[in-house]
Coordinates of C-alpha atoms in Angstrom, one line a residue:
M1364 CA 33.2 -104.2 71.0
R1365 CA 35.0 -100.8 71.0
L1366 CA 35.3 -100.9 67.2
S1367 CA 31.6 -101.5 66.9
I1368 CA 30.8 -98.6 69.1
L1369 CA 33.2 -96.4 67.1
R1370 CA 31.5 -97.4 63.8
Q1371 CA 28.1 -96.5 65.3
A1372 CA 29.4 -93.2 66.4
L1373 CA 30.8 -92.4 63.0
S1374 CA 27.6 -93.4 61.3
A1375 CA 25.6 -91.1 63.7
C1376 CA 28.0 -88.2 62.9
R1377 CA 27.5 -88.8 59.1
L1378 CA 23.7 -88.8 59.5
T1379 CA 23.9 -85.6 61.6
L1380 CA 26.1 -83.9 59.1
C1381 CA 23.8 -84.8 56.2
V1382 CA 20.8 -83.5 58.1
C1383 CA 22.7 -80.3 58.8
V1384 CA 23.7 -79.9 55.2
L1385 CA 20.2 -80.6 53.9
A1386 CA 18.8 -78.2 56.5
S1387 CA 21.3 -75.5 55.5
L1388 CA 20.4 -76.0 51.8
F1389 CA 16.7 -75.9 52.6
T1390 CA 17.1 -72.8 54.7
R1391 CA 19.2 -71.1 52.1
D1392 CA 16.7 -71.9 49.3
A1393 CA 13.8 -70.8 51.5
H1394 CA 15.6 -67.5 52.3
A1395 CA 16.4 -67.0 48.6
A1396 CA 12.7 -67.6 47.8
A1397 CA 11.7 -65.2 50.6
T1398 CA 14.1 -62.5 49.3
T1399 CA 13.0 -62.7 45.6
R1400 CA 13.3 -59.2 44.3
T1401 CA 10.7 -57.7 41.9
R1402 CA 11.5 -54.5 40.1
F1403 CA 9.3 -51.8 38.7
A1404 CA 10.3 -48.6 36.9
V1405 CA 8.8 -45.4 35.5
V1406 CA 10.7 -43.5 32.9
I1407 CA 9.7 -39.9 31.9
G1408 CA 11.1 -37.9 29.0
N1409 CA 9.8 -34.4 28.0
N1410 CA 11.5 -32.1 25.5
R1411 CA 9.2 -29.2 25.9
S1412 CA 9.2 -26.6 28.6
L1413 CA 6.2 -24.8 30.2
Q1414 CA 8.2 -21.6 30.1
G1415 CA 8.1 -19.8 26.8
D1416 CA 11.5 -18.3 27.1
R1417 CA 13.3 -21.7 27.4
P1418 CA 14.2 -23.6 24.2
D1419 CA 13.0 -27.1 23.8
L1420 CA 15.3 -30.0 24.2
H1421 CA 16.1 -32.3 21.3
Y1422 CA 16.9 -35.7 22.8
A1423 CA 15.0 -36.1 26.1
D1424 CA 12.5 -38.4 24.3
D1425 CA 15.5 -40.4 22.9
D1426 CA 17.0 -40.7 26.4
A1427 CA 13.7 -41.9 27.8
A1428 CA 13.3 -44.5 25.1
R1429 CA 16.8 -45.8 25.7
Y1430 CA 16.4 -45.9 29.5
F1431 CA 13.1 -47.7 29.0
E1432 CA 14.7 -50.4 26.8
I1433 CA 17.5 -50.9 29.4
L1434 CA 15.1 -51.2 32.3
Q1435 CA 12.9 -53.6 30.3
T1436 CA 15.9 -56.1 30.7
I1437 CA 15.9 -55.4 34.4
A1438 CA 12.1 -55.3 35.1
P1439 CA 10.5 -56.9 32.0
E1440 CA 6.9 -55.8 31.4
R1441 CA 7.0 -53.8 34.6
V1442 CA 8.3 -50.5 33.1
W1443 CA 6.1 -47.5 32.3
L1444 CA 7.2 -45.0 29.7
L1445 CA 5.8 -41.4 29.8
S1446 CA 7.0 -39.5 26.8
T1447 CA 5.8 -37.8 23.6
F1448 CA 8.2 -38.8 20.8
D1449 CA 9.1 -36.4 17.9
R1450 CA 9.1 -37.8 14.4
D1451 CA 12.7 -38.9 14.3
T1452 CA 12.5 -40.6 17.7
E1453 CA 9.3 -42.3 16.7
R1454 CA 11.1 -43.8 13.6
L1455 CA 14.1 -45.0 15.6
F1456 CA 12.0 -46.5 18.4
S1457 CA 8.8 -47.6 16.7
E1458 CA 8.1 -50.6 19.0
T1459 CA 8.8 -48.5 22.1
H1460 CA 6.7 -45.7 20.8
A1461 CA 3.6 -48.0 21.0
R1462 CA 4.2 -48.3 24.8
A1463 CA 4.5 -44.6 25.5
L1464 CA 2.0 -42.7 27.6
V1465 CA 1.4 -39.0 27.8
P1466 CA 3.9 -37.4 30.2
S1467 CA 1.2 -35.6 32.2
R1468 CA 0.8 -35.1 35.9
A1469 CA -2.4 -37.2 36.1
E1470 CA -0.8 -40.1 34.1
L1471 CA 2.2 -40.1 36.5
Q1472 CA -0.1 -40.2 39.5
R1473 CA -2.1 -43.0 37.9
V1474 CA 1.1 -45.0 37.2
G1475 CA 2.2 -44.5 40.8
S1476 CA -1.1 -45.9 42.1
E1477 CA -0.8 -48.9 39.8
I1478 CA 2.8 -49.6 40.9
A1479 CA 1.8 -49.2 44.6
T1480 CA -0.9 -51.8 44.1
R1481 CA 1.4 -54.3 42.5
V1482 CA 4.2 -53.6 45.1
R1483 CA 1.7 -54.5 47.9
A1484 CA 0.8 -57.7 46.1
E1485 CA 4.5 -58.7 45.8
A1486 CA 5.2 -57.8 49.4
A1487 CA 2.2 -60.0 50.5
Q1488 CA 4.0 -62.9 48.9
G1489 CA 7.2 -62.1 50.8
H1490 CA 9.1 -60.5 47.9
E1491 CA 11.4 -57.6 48.1
T1492 CA 10.6 -54.7 45.7
E1493 CA 12.7 -52.1 43.9
V1494 CA 11.3 -49.0 42.1
Y1495 CA 13.2 -46.9 39.6
F1496 CA 12.1 -43.3 38.9
V1497 CA 14.0 -41.9 35.9
F1498 CA 13.5 -38.4 34.3
A1499 CA 15.1 -36.6 31.4
G1500 CA 13.9 -33.1 30.6
H1501 CA 13.7 -29.6 31.9
G1502 CA 13.9 -28.8 35.6
D1503 CA 14.3 -25.6 37.6
V1504 CA 13.9 -24.1 41.0
D1505 CA 11.3 -21.6 42.3
Q1506 CA 12.0 -19.9 45.6
G1507 CA 14.1 -22.8 46.8
K1508 CA 11.8 -25.6 45.7
G1509 CA 12.9 -27.7 42.8
F1510 CA 10.6 -29.0 40.1
I1511 CA 10.7 -31.0 36.9
E1512 CA 8.5 -30.1 34.0
L1513 CA 5.9 -32.5 32.7
Q1514 CA 3.8 -31.9 29.6
D1515 CA 1.1 -30.0 31.4
A1516 CA 2.4 -29.1 34.9
R1517 CA 5.3 -28.9 37.3
F1518 CA 6.1 -31.8 39.4
T1519 CA 7.8 -30.4 42.5
S1520 CA 10.2 -31.9 45.1
S1521 CA 7.4 -32.3 47.5
D1522 CA 5.3 -34.0 44.8
L1523 CA 8.1 -36.5 44.2
E1524 CA 8.4 -37.2 47.9
T1525 CA 4.7 -37.8 48.2
W1526 CA 4.8 -40.1 45.1
L1527 CA 7.6 -42.2 46.6
R1528 CA 6.0 -42.4 50.0
S1529 CA 2.8 -43.7 48.5
I1530 CA 4.6 -46.9 47.3
P1531 CA 5.7 -49.4 50.0
F1532 CA 8.8 -50.5 48.2
T1533 CA 11.8 -52.1 49.8
R1534 CA 14.0 -49.6 48.2
A1535 CA 14.0 -47.1 45.3
H1536 CA 16.4 -45.4 42.9
V1537 CA 15.8 -41.9 41.6
L1538 CA 17.8 -40.8 38.6
L1539 CA 17.4 -37.3 37.2
D1540 CA 18.9 -35.7 34.1
S1541 CA 17.6 -32.2 34.4
C1542 CA 18.7 -28.7 35.2
N1543 CA 18.9 -27.8 38.9
S1544 CA 18.1 -31.4 39.8
F1545 CA 19.7 -31.0 43.2
F1546 CA 16.7 -29.0 44.4
M1547 CA 14.5 -32.0 43.8
L1548 CA 15.9 -33.4 47.0
G1549 CA 13.9 -30.9 48.9
V1550 CA 16.8 -30.3 51.3
R1551 CA 16.3 -27.4 53.6
Q1552 CA 19.6 -25.6 54.2
P1553 CA 20.0 -25.4 58.0
G1554 CA 20.5 -22.1 59.9
G1555 CA 19.2 -19.9 57.1
R1556 CA 22.1 -20.8 54.8
H1557 CA 21.8 -20.3 51.1
F1558 CA 23.5 -23.7 50.3
A1559 CA 23.6 -27.2 51.5
T1560 CA 26.6 -29.6 52.1
S1561 CA 26.8 -33.3 51.5
E1562 CA 26.3 -33.9 55.2
D1563 CA 23.1 -31.8 55.1
V1564 CA 21.8 -33.9 52.2
A1565 CA 22.7 -37.2 53.8
R1566 CA 21.1 -36.3 57.1
S1567 CA 17.9 -35.1 55.3
L1568 CA 17.6 -38.2 53.1
A1569 CA 18.3 -40.5 56.0
T1570 CA 15.5 -38.9 58.0
R1571 CA 12.9 -38.5 55.2
L1572 CA 13.6 -41.2 52.7
P1573 CA 15.9 -43.7 54.2
N1574 CA 15.3 -46.4 51.6
V1575 CA 15.7 -44.2 48.6
G1576 CA 18.9 -43.8 46.6
V1577 CA 19.5 -40.8 44.4
F1578 CA 21.8 -40.2 41.4
F1579 CA 22.0 -37.1 39.4
S1580 CA 24.1 -34.2 38.3
T1581 CA 24.2 -31.3 40.7
N1582 CA 24.9 -28.6 38.1
A1583 CA 22.7 -25.6 39.0
E1584 CA 22.5 -24.4 35.4
G1585 CA 19.8 -23.0 33.2
E1586 CA 20.4 -25.5 30.3
S1587 CA 21.1 -29.1 29.7
F1588 CA 23.9 -30.1 27.4
E1589 CA 23.1 -32.4 24.5
W1590 CA 25.3 -33.7 21.8
S1591 CA 24.0 -34.5 18.3
E1592 CA 26.8 -37.1 17.8
L1593 CA 25.3 -39.1 20.6
Q1594 CA 21.6 -38.1 20.0
S1595 CA 21.4 -37.8 23.7
G1596 CA 22.1 -35.7 26.7
I1597 CA 25.7 -36.0 27.8
F1598 CA 24.9 -37.0 31.4
S1599 CA 22.4 -39.6 30.3
H1600 CA 24.7 -41.2 27.7
V1601 CA 27.5 -41.6 30.3
V1602 CA 25.1 -42.9 32.9
R1603 CA 23.5 -45.4 30.5
S1604 CA 27.0 -46.6 29.5
G1605 CA 27.7 -47.3 33.1
L1606 CA 24.3 -49.0 33.8
L1607 CA 24.9 -51.3 30.8
G1608 CA 27.9 -52.7 32.7
A1609 CA 30.8 -50.4 31.8
A1610 CA 30.8 -49.0 35.4
D1611 CA 31.2 -52.5 36.9
A1612 CA 34.9 -52.0 37.8
N1613 CA 35.4 -55.3 39.5
A1614 CA 33.2 -57.3 37.1
D1615 CA 31.1 -58.9 39.8
G1616 CA 27.8 -58.2 38.1
Q1617 CA 26.9 -55.5 40.6
I1618 CA 27.0 -51.8 39.6
T1619 CA 27.1 -49.8 42.9
Y1620 CA 26.4 -46.2 43.4
L1621 CA 30.1 -45.6 44.1
E1622 CA 31.2 -47.3 40.9
L1623 CA 28.7 -45.4 38.8
A1624 CA 29.6 -42.1 40.3
A1625 CA 33.3 -42.9 39.8
F1626 CA 32.6 -43.9 36.2
V1627 CA 30.8 -40.7 35.3
D1628 CA 33.4 -38.6 37.1
T1629 CA 36.3 -40.3 35.3
A1630 CA 34.6 -40.2 31.9
T1631 CA 33.9 -36.4 32.1
K1632 CA 36.8 -35.1 34.1
A1633 CA 38.9 -34.1 31.0
V1634 CA 36.1 -31.9 29.6
P1635 CA 37.8 -28.4 29.7
N1636 CA 34.7 -26.3 30.5
P1637 CA 33.7 -27.1 34.1
N1638 CA 30.1 -25.8 33.5
M1639 CA 29.6 -28.5 30.9
R1640 CA 31.0 -31.2 33.1
P1641 CA 28.5 -33.1 35.2
H1642 CA 29.1 -32.9 38.9
V1643 CA 27.5 -36.0 40.3
F1644 CA 25.7 -36.5 43.6
A1645 CA 25.2 -40.1 44.4
R1646 CA 23.8 -41.5 47.6
G1647 CA 22.7 -45.1 48.0
P1648 CA 19.6 -46.1 50.0
G1649 CA 20.4 -45.7 53.7
A1650 CA 23.6 -43.7 52.7
A1651 CA 25.2 -47.0 51.6
D1652 CA 27.1 -46.2 48.5
E1653 CA 28.1 -49.8 48.0
T1654 CA 24.4 -50.7 47.3
A1655 CA 23.8 -51.8 43.8
I1656 CA 21.9 -49.4 41.6
A1657 CA 21.7 -52.2 38.9
E1658 CA 22.9 -55.7 38.2
T1659 CA 24.1 -57.2 34.9
T1660 CA 23.7 -60.9 35.8
S1661 CA 20.0 -61.1 36.3
R1662 CA 18.8 -59.4 33.1
T1663 CA 16.7 -60.9 30.4
G1664 CA 16.7 -60.4 26.7
T1665 CA 20.3 -59.2 26.5
R1666 CA 23.5 -60.1 24.7
S1667 CA 26.5 -60.3 27.1
F1668 CA 30.1 -59.1 26.3
K1669 CA 33.3 -59.6 28.2
L1670 CA 36.1 -57.7 26.5
G1671 CA 39.6 -57.0 27.9
Q1672 CA 43.3 -56.8 27.1
A1673 CA 46.6 -56.0 28.7
S1674 CA 46.7 -52.4 27.6
P1675 CA 44.2 -49.6 28.0
M1676 CA 41.5 -49.5 25.4
R1677 CA 38.6 -47.3 24.5
L1678 CA 35.4 -48.9 23.3
R1679 CA 32.4 -47.6 21.6
V1680 CA 29.4 -49.7 20.6
R1681 CA 27.1 -48.3 17.8
D1682 CA 23.7 -49.6 16.8
A1683 CA 22.6 -50.5 13.2
N1684 CA 22.0 -46.8 12.6
G1685 CA 25.4 -45.8 13.7
I1686 CA 24.2 -44.1 16.9
P1687 CA 26.5 -44.6 19.9
L1688 CA 25.0 -46.9 22.6
L1689 CA 27.9 -47.3 25.0
D1690 CA 31.3 -45.7 25.6
T1691 CA 34.0 -46.7 28.0
H1692 CA 37.8 -46.4 28.4
S1693 CA 39.2 -49.3 30.4
E1694 CA 42.4 -49.5 32.4
A1695 CA 45.0 -52.0 31.5
N1696 CA 44.1 -55.6 32.4
A1697 CA 40.6 -54.5 33.4
M1698 CA 37.7 -56.6 32.0
V1699 CA 34.8 -54.7 30.5
A1700 CA 31.6 -56.8 31.0
F1701 CA 28.3 -55.4 29.8
A1702 CA 24.9 -56.5 28.5
L1703 CA 23.1 -54.9 25.6
P1704 CA 19.4 -55.4 24.9
E1705 CA 19.0 -57.8 22.0
R1706 CA 17.5 -55.2 19.7
W1707 CA 20.5 -53.0 20.3
A1708 CA 23.0 -55.8 19.7
S1709 CA 21.5 -56.8 16.4
E1710 CA 23.8 -55.6 13.6
A1711 CA 25.8 -53.5 16.1
T1712 CA 29.4 -52.6 15.7
V1713 CA 32.2 -52.3 18.2
E1714 CA 35.0 -49.8 17.9
R1715 CA 38.2 -50.5 19.8
R1716 CA 41.0 -47.9 20.1
D1717 CA 44.3 -49.3 21.5
F1718 CA 46.5 -46.9 23.3
G1719 CA 49.3 -49.3 24.1
L1720 CA 51.4 -48.4 27.2
N1721 CA 51.2 -44.7 26.5
P1722 CA 47.6 -43.4 26.9
R1723 CA 48.5 -40.2 24.9
A1724 CA 50.0 -42.1 22.0
S1725 CA 48.2 -42.2 18.7
E1726 CA 45.5 -44.8 18.9
A1727 CA 44.8 -47.6 16.5
L1728 CA 41.2 -48.2 15.5
S1729 CA 39.7 -51.7 15.1
L1730 CA 36.1 -52.5 14.0
Y1731 CA 34.1 -55.5 14.8
R1732 CA 30.6 -56.7 14.0
V1733 CA 28.4 -58.3 16.7
P1734 CA 27.4 -61.8 15.3
D1735 CA 24.0 -63.3 15.8
A1736 CA 24.9 -65.5 18.7
S1737 CA 23.6 -65.9 22.3
E1738 CA 26.8 -66.9 24.0
T1739 CA 29.0 -64.3 25.9
L1740 CA 31.0 -62.4 23.3
S1741 CA 34.7 -61.7 23.4
F1742 CA 37.2 -60.3 20.9
D1743 CA 37.7 -63.9 19.7
T1744 CA 34.0 -64.3 18.8
L1745 CA 33.5 -60.8 17.4
Q1746 CA 33.8 -60.5 13.6
P1747 CA 36.6 -58.1 12.5
L1748 CA 35.6 -55.4 9.9
A1749 CA 37.8 -53.3 7.7
A1750 CA 38.2 -49.8 9.1
R1751 CA 36.0 -47.3 7.2
G1752 CA 37.9 -44.1 6.9
G1753 CA 38.5 -41.9 9.9
A1754 CA 36.5 -41.8 13.1
R1755 CA 33.3 -39.7 13.2
G1756 CA 34.1 -36.1 14.0
A1757 CA 33.4 -35.1 17.6
D1758 CA 32.2 -31.8 18.8
K1759 CA 35.3 -29.9 20.1
I1760 CA 33.6 -29.2 23.4
F1761 CA 33.0 -32.9 24.2
E1762 CA 35.9 -34.6 22.4
H1763 CA 37.5 -35.2 25.8
L1764 CA 34.7 -37.5 27.0
F1765 CA 36.1 -40.9 28.2
A1766 CA 39.6 -39.6 27.8
E1767 CA 40.6 -41.1 31.2
P1768 CA 40.8 -44.9 31.7
F1769 CA 38.3 -46.5 34.1
G1770 CA 38.7 -49.5 36.3
P1771 CA 39.3 -50.6 39.9
N1772 CA 42.1 -48.0 40.3
A1773 CA 39.9 -45.2 39.1
V1774 CA 37.2 -46.2 41.6
A1775 CA 39.7 -46.3 44.4
Q1776 CA 41.2 -42.9 43.4
Y1777 CA 37.7 -41.4 43.2
A1778 CA 36.8 -42.6 46.7
L1779 CA 40.1 -41.2 48.0
D1780 CA 39.5 -37.9 46.3
Q1781 CA 36.0 -37.7 47.7
R1782 CA 37.4 -38.2 51.2
L1783 CA 40.2 -35.6 50.9
A1784 CA 38.4 -33.0 48.9
P1785 CA 36.6 -30.1 50.7
Q1786 CA 33.0 -30.9 51.5
P1787 CA 31.0 -30.3 48.3
V1788 CA 28.4 -27.5 48.2
F1789 CA 25.1 -28.1 46.5
G1790 CA 22.1 -26.0 45.6
V1791 CA 24.0 -22.9 44.4
T1792 CA 22.9 -21.5 41.1
R1793 CA 24.7 -19.0 38.9
E1794 CA 22.0 -16.5 39.8
D1795 CA 22.9 -17.1 43.5
A1796 CA 26.6 -16.5 42.7
A1797 CA 25.7 -13.3 40.8
R1798 CA 23.6 -12.1 43.7
M1799 CA 26.5 -12.8 46.1
Q1800 CA 28.8 -10.9 43.8
I1801 CA 26.4 -7.9 43.8
L1802 CA 26.0 -8.0 47.6
L1803 CA 29.8 -8.2 48.2
A1804 CA 30.4 -5.4 45.7
Q1805 CA 27.8 -3.2 47.5
I1806 CA 29.4 -4.0 50.9
A1807 CA 32.9 -3.4 49.5
S1808 CA 31.8 -0.1 47.9
A1809 CA 30.0 1.1 51.1
E1810 CA 33.0 0.2 53.3
R1811 CA 35.4 1.7 50.9
N1812 CA 33.5 5.0 50.9
Q1813 CA 33.1 4.8 54.7
R1814 CA 36.8 4.1 55.0
I1815 CA 37.9 7.0 52.8
T1816 CA 35.4 9.4 54.4
G1817 CA 36.7 8.3 57.9
G1818 CA 40.2 8.8 56.7
F1819 CA 39.6 12.3 55.5
A1820 CA 37.7 13.1 58.7
L1821 CA 40.6 11.8 60.9
L1822 CA 43.1 13.7 58.6
G1823 CA 41.2 17.0 59.1
A1824 CA 40.7 16.4 62.9
G1825 CA 44.4 15.4 63.3
A1826 CA 45.5 18.5 61.4
V1827 CA 43.3 20.8 63.6
V1828 CA 44.2 19.1 66.9
A1829 CA 47.9 18.9 66.1
G1830 CA 47.9 22.5 64.9
A1831 CA 46.3 23.6 68.1
G1832 CA 48.9 21.7 70.1
G1833 CA 51.7 23.2 68.1
T1834 CA 50.2 26.7 68.7
M1835 CA 50.2 26.0 72.5
L1836 CA 53.8 24.8 72.4
Y1837 CA 55.0 27.8 70.3
Y1838 CA 53.2 30.6 72.2
G1839 CA 53.4 29.1 75.7
N1840 CA 52.5 31.6 78.5
R1841 CA 51.6 34.3 76.0
L1842 CA 48.2 32.6 75.7
D1843 CA 45.6 34.1 78.0
G1844 CA 45.1 32.2 81.3
M1845 CA 47.9 29.7 80.7
T1846 CA 51.4 29.4 82.2
N1847 CA 54.3 28.2 80.2
K1848 CA 54.2 24.8 81.8
S1849 CA 50.4 24.3 81.3
A1850 CA 50.7 25.4 77.7
H1851 CA 53.5 22.9 77.0
T1852 CA 51.6 20.1 78.8
A1853 CA 48.4 20.8 76.9
G1854 CA 50.3 21.3 73.6
S1855 CA 52.1 18.0 73.9
I1856 CA 48.8 16.2 74.6
F1857 CA 47.1 17.8 71.6
V1858 CA 50.1 17.1 69.3
G1859 CA 50.1 13.4 70.4
L1860 CA 46.3 13.2 69.9
G1861 CA 46.6 14.8 66.5
S1862 CA 49.4 12.5 65.5
A1863 CA 47.2 9.5 66.5
Y1864 CA 44.4 10.9 64.3
L1865 CA 46.9 11.2 61.4
L1866 CA 48.2 7.7 61.9
G1867 CA 44.5 6.5 61.9
S1868 CA 43.8 8.3 58.7
A1869 CA 46.9 6.7 57.1
Y1870 CA 45.7 3.3 58.2
L1871 CA 42.2 3.9 56.8
F1872 CA 43.6 5.1 53.5
S1873 CA 46.0 2.1 53.0
V1874 CA 44.3 -1.0 54.5
P1875 CA 41.1 -2.4 52.8
A1876 CA 38.1 -3.2 55.0
T1877 CA 37.0 -6.8 55.6
G1878 CA 34.1 -6.5 53.1
E1879 CA 36.6 -5.3 50.4
D1880 CA 38.8 -8.4 51.1
A1881 CA 35.8 -10.7 51.0
E1882 CA 34.7 -9.3 47.6
S1883 CA 38.2 -9.6 46.2
E1884 CA 38.6 -13.2 47.4
F1885 CA 35.2 -14.2 46.0
R1886 CA 36.0 -12.7 42.6
H1887 CA 39.4 -14.3 42.5
A1888 CA 38.0 -17.8 43.5
V1889 CA 35.4 -17.7 40.8
E1890 CA 37.9 -16.6 38.1
T1891 CA 40.6 -19.0 39.2
N1892 CA 38.8 -22.4 39.5
G1893 CA 35.3 -21.7 38.3
D1894 CA 33.8 -23.5 41.4
Y1895 CA 31.3 -20.7 42.2
G1896 CA 29.4 -23.1 44.6
H1897 CA 32.4 -23.5 46.9
A1898 CA 33.3 -19.8 46.5
F1899 CA 29.7 -18.9 47.4
A1900 CA 29.9 -21.0 50.6
V1901 CA 33.2 -19.5 51.6
A1902 CA 31.8 -16.0 51.0
D1903 CA 28.6 -16.8 52.9
R1904 CA 30.6 -18.0 55.9
R1905 CA 32.8 -14.9 55.6
L1906 CA 29.7 -12.7 55.7
N1907 CA 28.5 -14.4 58.9
E1908 CA 31.9 -13.9 60.5
M1909 CA 31.9 -10.3 59.4
I1910 CA 28.5 -9.7 61.0
A1911 CA 29.6 -11.4 64.2
A1912 CA 32.7 -9.3 64.3
E1913 CA 30.8 -6.1 63.6
R1914 CA 28.4 -6.8 66.5
R1915 CA 31.3 -7.5 68.8
L1916 CA 33.0 -4.3 67.7
R1917 CA 29.8 -2.3 68.3
W1918 CA 29.6 -3.6 71.8
V1919 CA 33.3 -2.7 72.3
R1920 CA 32.8 0.8 70.8
G1921 CA 29.7 1.3 73.0
F1922 CA 31.7 0.3 76.1
I1923 CA 34.6 2.6 75.2
G1924 CA 32.2 5.5 74.3
A1925 CA 30.3 5.2 77.5
T1926 CA 33.6 5.0 79.5
M1927 CA 35.0 8.1 77.7
F1928 CA 31.8 10.0 78.2
T1929 CA 31.6 9.1 81.9
L1930 CA 35.3 9.9 82.6
G1931 CA 35.3 13.2 80.5
G1932 CA 32.1 14.4 82.2
A1933 CA 33.4 13.5 85.6
V1934 CA 36.7 15.5 85.0
V1935 CA 34.8 18.6 83.9
L1936 CA 32.2 18.4 86.7
G1937 CA 34.8 17.7 89.4
N1938 CA 37.0 20.6 88.5
E1939 CA 34.0 22.9 88.2
L1940 CA 32.8 22.0 91.6
D1941 CA 36.3 22.1 93.3
G1942 CA 36.9 25.7 92.1
V1943 CA 40.4 25.0 90.7
R1944 CA 42.6 27.7 89.1
P1945 CA 41.4 29.2 85.8
D1946 CA 44.2 27.6 83.8
A1947 CA 43.4 24.2 85.2
R1948 CA 39.7 24.7 84.7
F1949 CA 40.5 25.6 81.0
Q1950 CA 42.5 22.4 80.5
S1951 CA 39.7 20.3 82.2
R1952 CA 37.1 21.9 80.0
V1953 CA 39.1 21.3 76.8
L1954 CA 40.3 17.8 77.5
G1955 CA 37.3 16.6 79.6
G1956 CA 34.8 18.2 77.3
T1957 CA 36.5 16.8 74.2
T1958 CA 36.7 13.3 75.7
A1959 CA 33.0 13.5 76.8
V1960 CA 31.8 14.7 73.4
F1961 CA 33.9 12.1 71.5
G1962 CA 32.7 9.3 73.9
A1963 CA 29.1 10.4 73.3
T1964 CA 29.6 10.3 69.6
V1965 CA 31.1 6.8 69.7
L1966 CA 28.4 5.6 72.0
G1967 CA 25.7 7.1 69.8
T1968 CA 27.0 5.5 66.6
A1969 CA 27.4 2.1 68.3
I1970 CA 23.7 2.2 69.3
L1971 CA 22.0 3.9 66.4
F1972 CA 24.0 3.0 63.3
E1973 CA 24.5 -0.4 61.7
S1974 CA 27.5 -1.0 59.4
P1975 CA 26.9 -1.3 55.7
A1976 CA 27.7 -5.0 55.9
E1977 CA 25.1 -5.5 58.7
R1978 CA 22.4 -3.6 56.8
L1979 CA 22.9 -5.4 53.5
T1980 CA 23.5 -8.8 55.0
K1981 CA 20.2 -8.5 56.9
L1982 CA 18.4 -8.3 53.6
W1983 CA 20.5 -11.2 52.2
H1984 CA 19.5 -13.5 55.1
D1985 CA 15.9 -12.4 55.2
P1986 CA 14.1 -15.5 53.7
T1987 CA 11.2 -13.4 52.6
F1988 CA 13.3 -11.0 50.6
V1989 CA 13.8 -11.9 46.9
H1990 CA 13.9 -8.7 44.9
V1991 CA 13.0 -5.1 45.4
Q1992 CA 13.2 -2.2 43.0
P1993 CA 12.2 1.5 43.3
S1994 CA 9.5 3.0 41.2
V1995 CA 8.3 6.5 40.5
S1996 CA 4.8 7.4 39.1
L1997 CA 3.8 10.8 38.0
G1998 CA 0.3 12.2 38.4
P1999 CA -1.6 15.4 37.9
T2000 CA -1.0 16.4 41.5
G2001 CA 2.6 15.3 42.0
A2002 CA 4.8 12.2 42.0
M2003 CA 4.7 9.0 44.1
F2004 CA 7.8 7.0 45.0
G2005 CA 7.5 3.3 46.0
L2006 CA 9.2 0.0 46.2
S2007 CA 7.9 -3.0 44.3
G2008 CA 9.1 -6.6 44.3
T2009 CA 8.5 -10.2 45.5
F2010 CA 8.3 -11.0 49.1

């Protein structure tokens, strides 16, 4: 009886377990169906600039074509390309050229409306949606507002924000390869600052665009760097190499914002000139840098590669025309997994350089042909080729690209460096740095002149007062109206006061003012490490500290001046009313009167006169002030002087 009951209980448990498993599978499948993700993308490439003094780019259209073909594997038939190809690019990308639209403002707005309609339809079916916005071309900043240049008009930071807000996506990724791309964030520097920190950016994005991730170079330069060897912009080539899968450090099929940022930083850190080295800003949607910006496992129309070995290796993949498609330098025992579009993989070659255990040792070059096969390719399935002479010559400036190996260790080191490094500064252009240099030079010059003038004034006053005191000590009671004691007393006081003046003059002659120190520190910082953004932020904070100190000093000077004026006047008035002896009255008039006059002078200067640093910094912090220059015009009746500029 008991055995029968036990069997029934076990049978019921099995049935319950099966029901739970089936329910779990059904729930998981339903959840997977409910979270199906549909992706859309718009890619813009524009070589030409609306500004006549700016040279055209050569490879922005090539970059756009390559981004388009990569994104076609991620969002097939849901990618819009806005670009005008030159003749060479049209030949290289003949099929892609047929898909290209005019990169105009109206066309971009129309594409945005079409994407918004399709995103709403996907959302109505319960699907998540992702939108990519990719731009390669010219960009700039005008009075603090960033813009990118389309064929017929500017597209500003506020235009981009409005465009993104019009599409009800689940999340979006904005990738910009343009000059001054930081300003496209539309971040307003708090407190009237002329720069923004990473915390400012994160706070602003989290408030305004919480489901948008951004990835771009923060270089605030007036030119983009392209390399004919790559037929691409430097930044775009490195980013595309990472998006193809080279940045997937842990080979899990997910390329996160952190991994891609670490990949770009590692690949370019050995470039000697810091101005030609991309300084990346990466922020995932919702400030989650572990969010994937791309996946390699869910792509269509690609050829997959998994290449690795025990020692570090440097890989380059070239297409049938010999143009580099992907570059990477992997750490020892790190697997490089990437996926090439089928058209790229056809007749492509793989270059492998082995460094052995010593990354600086002479590398050995091996060549492979990519076979016509659909399976995942490894070194065992690639077809070896005989090496053809030496490697293609690289431009001296960029020969250090991909010099450092990348992998899990590089990502961990990058994350650690980001935490330990000073908070990065964004939004500072070379023009801003030059203006700061001019401002600090003007403040330093004014303070130096003021210091030297004050030193000579104190020197002269000290000599006169000390000379008068010496005269009193020497002549004593032979001076009219003075006894020997009073003369010695007054003389000692005057000599001491004169000596104080002389010491003050020596201090002014020998010790630089705060503004002079600030100018020297700024110049040294820029010349030493080339990070003018950080030097600018330090100088800006130093200016604010100087102004606060100057204001406190003015209050102190005003208080001291008022006290001296009150005490000196009280001494003179009291002795005059008390009818003291003539010699005492003389001393009170000299000492009290001098004290009162000196106190009034100090009080007047504290109230009426600003320091050079205060006057110049007031213009610097005035948001309406941009540039002013004097002008003189001559007429038949005389001359007219005026100020002209932009406010």
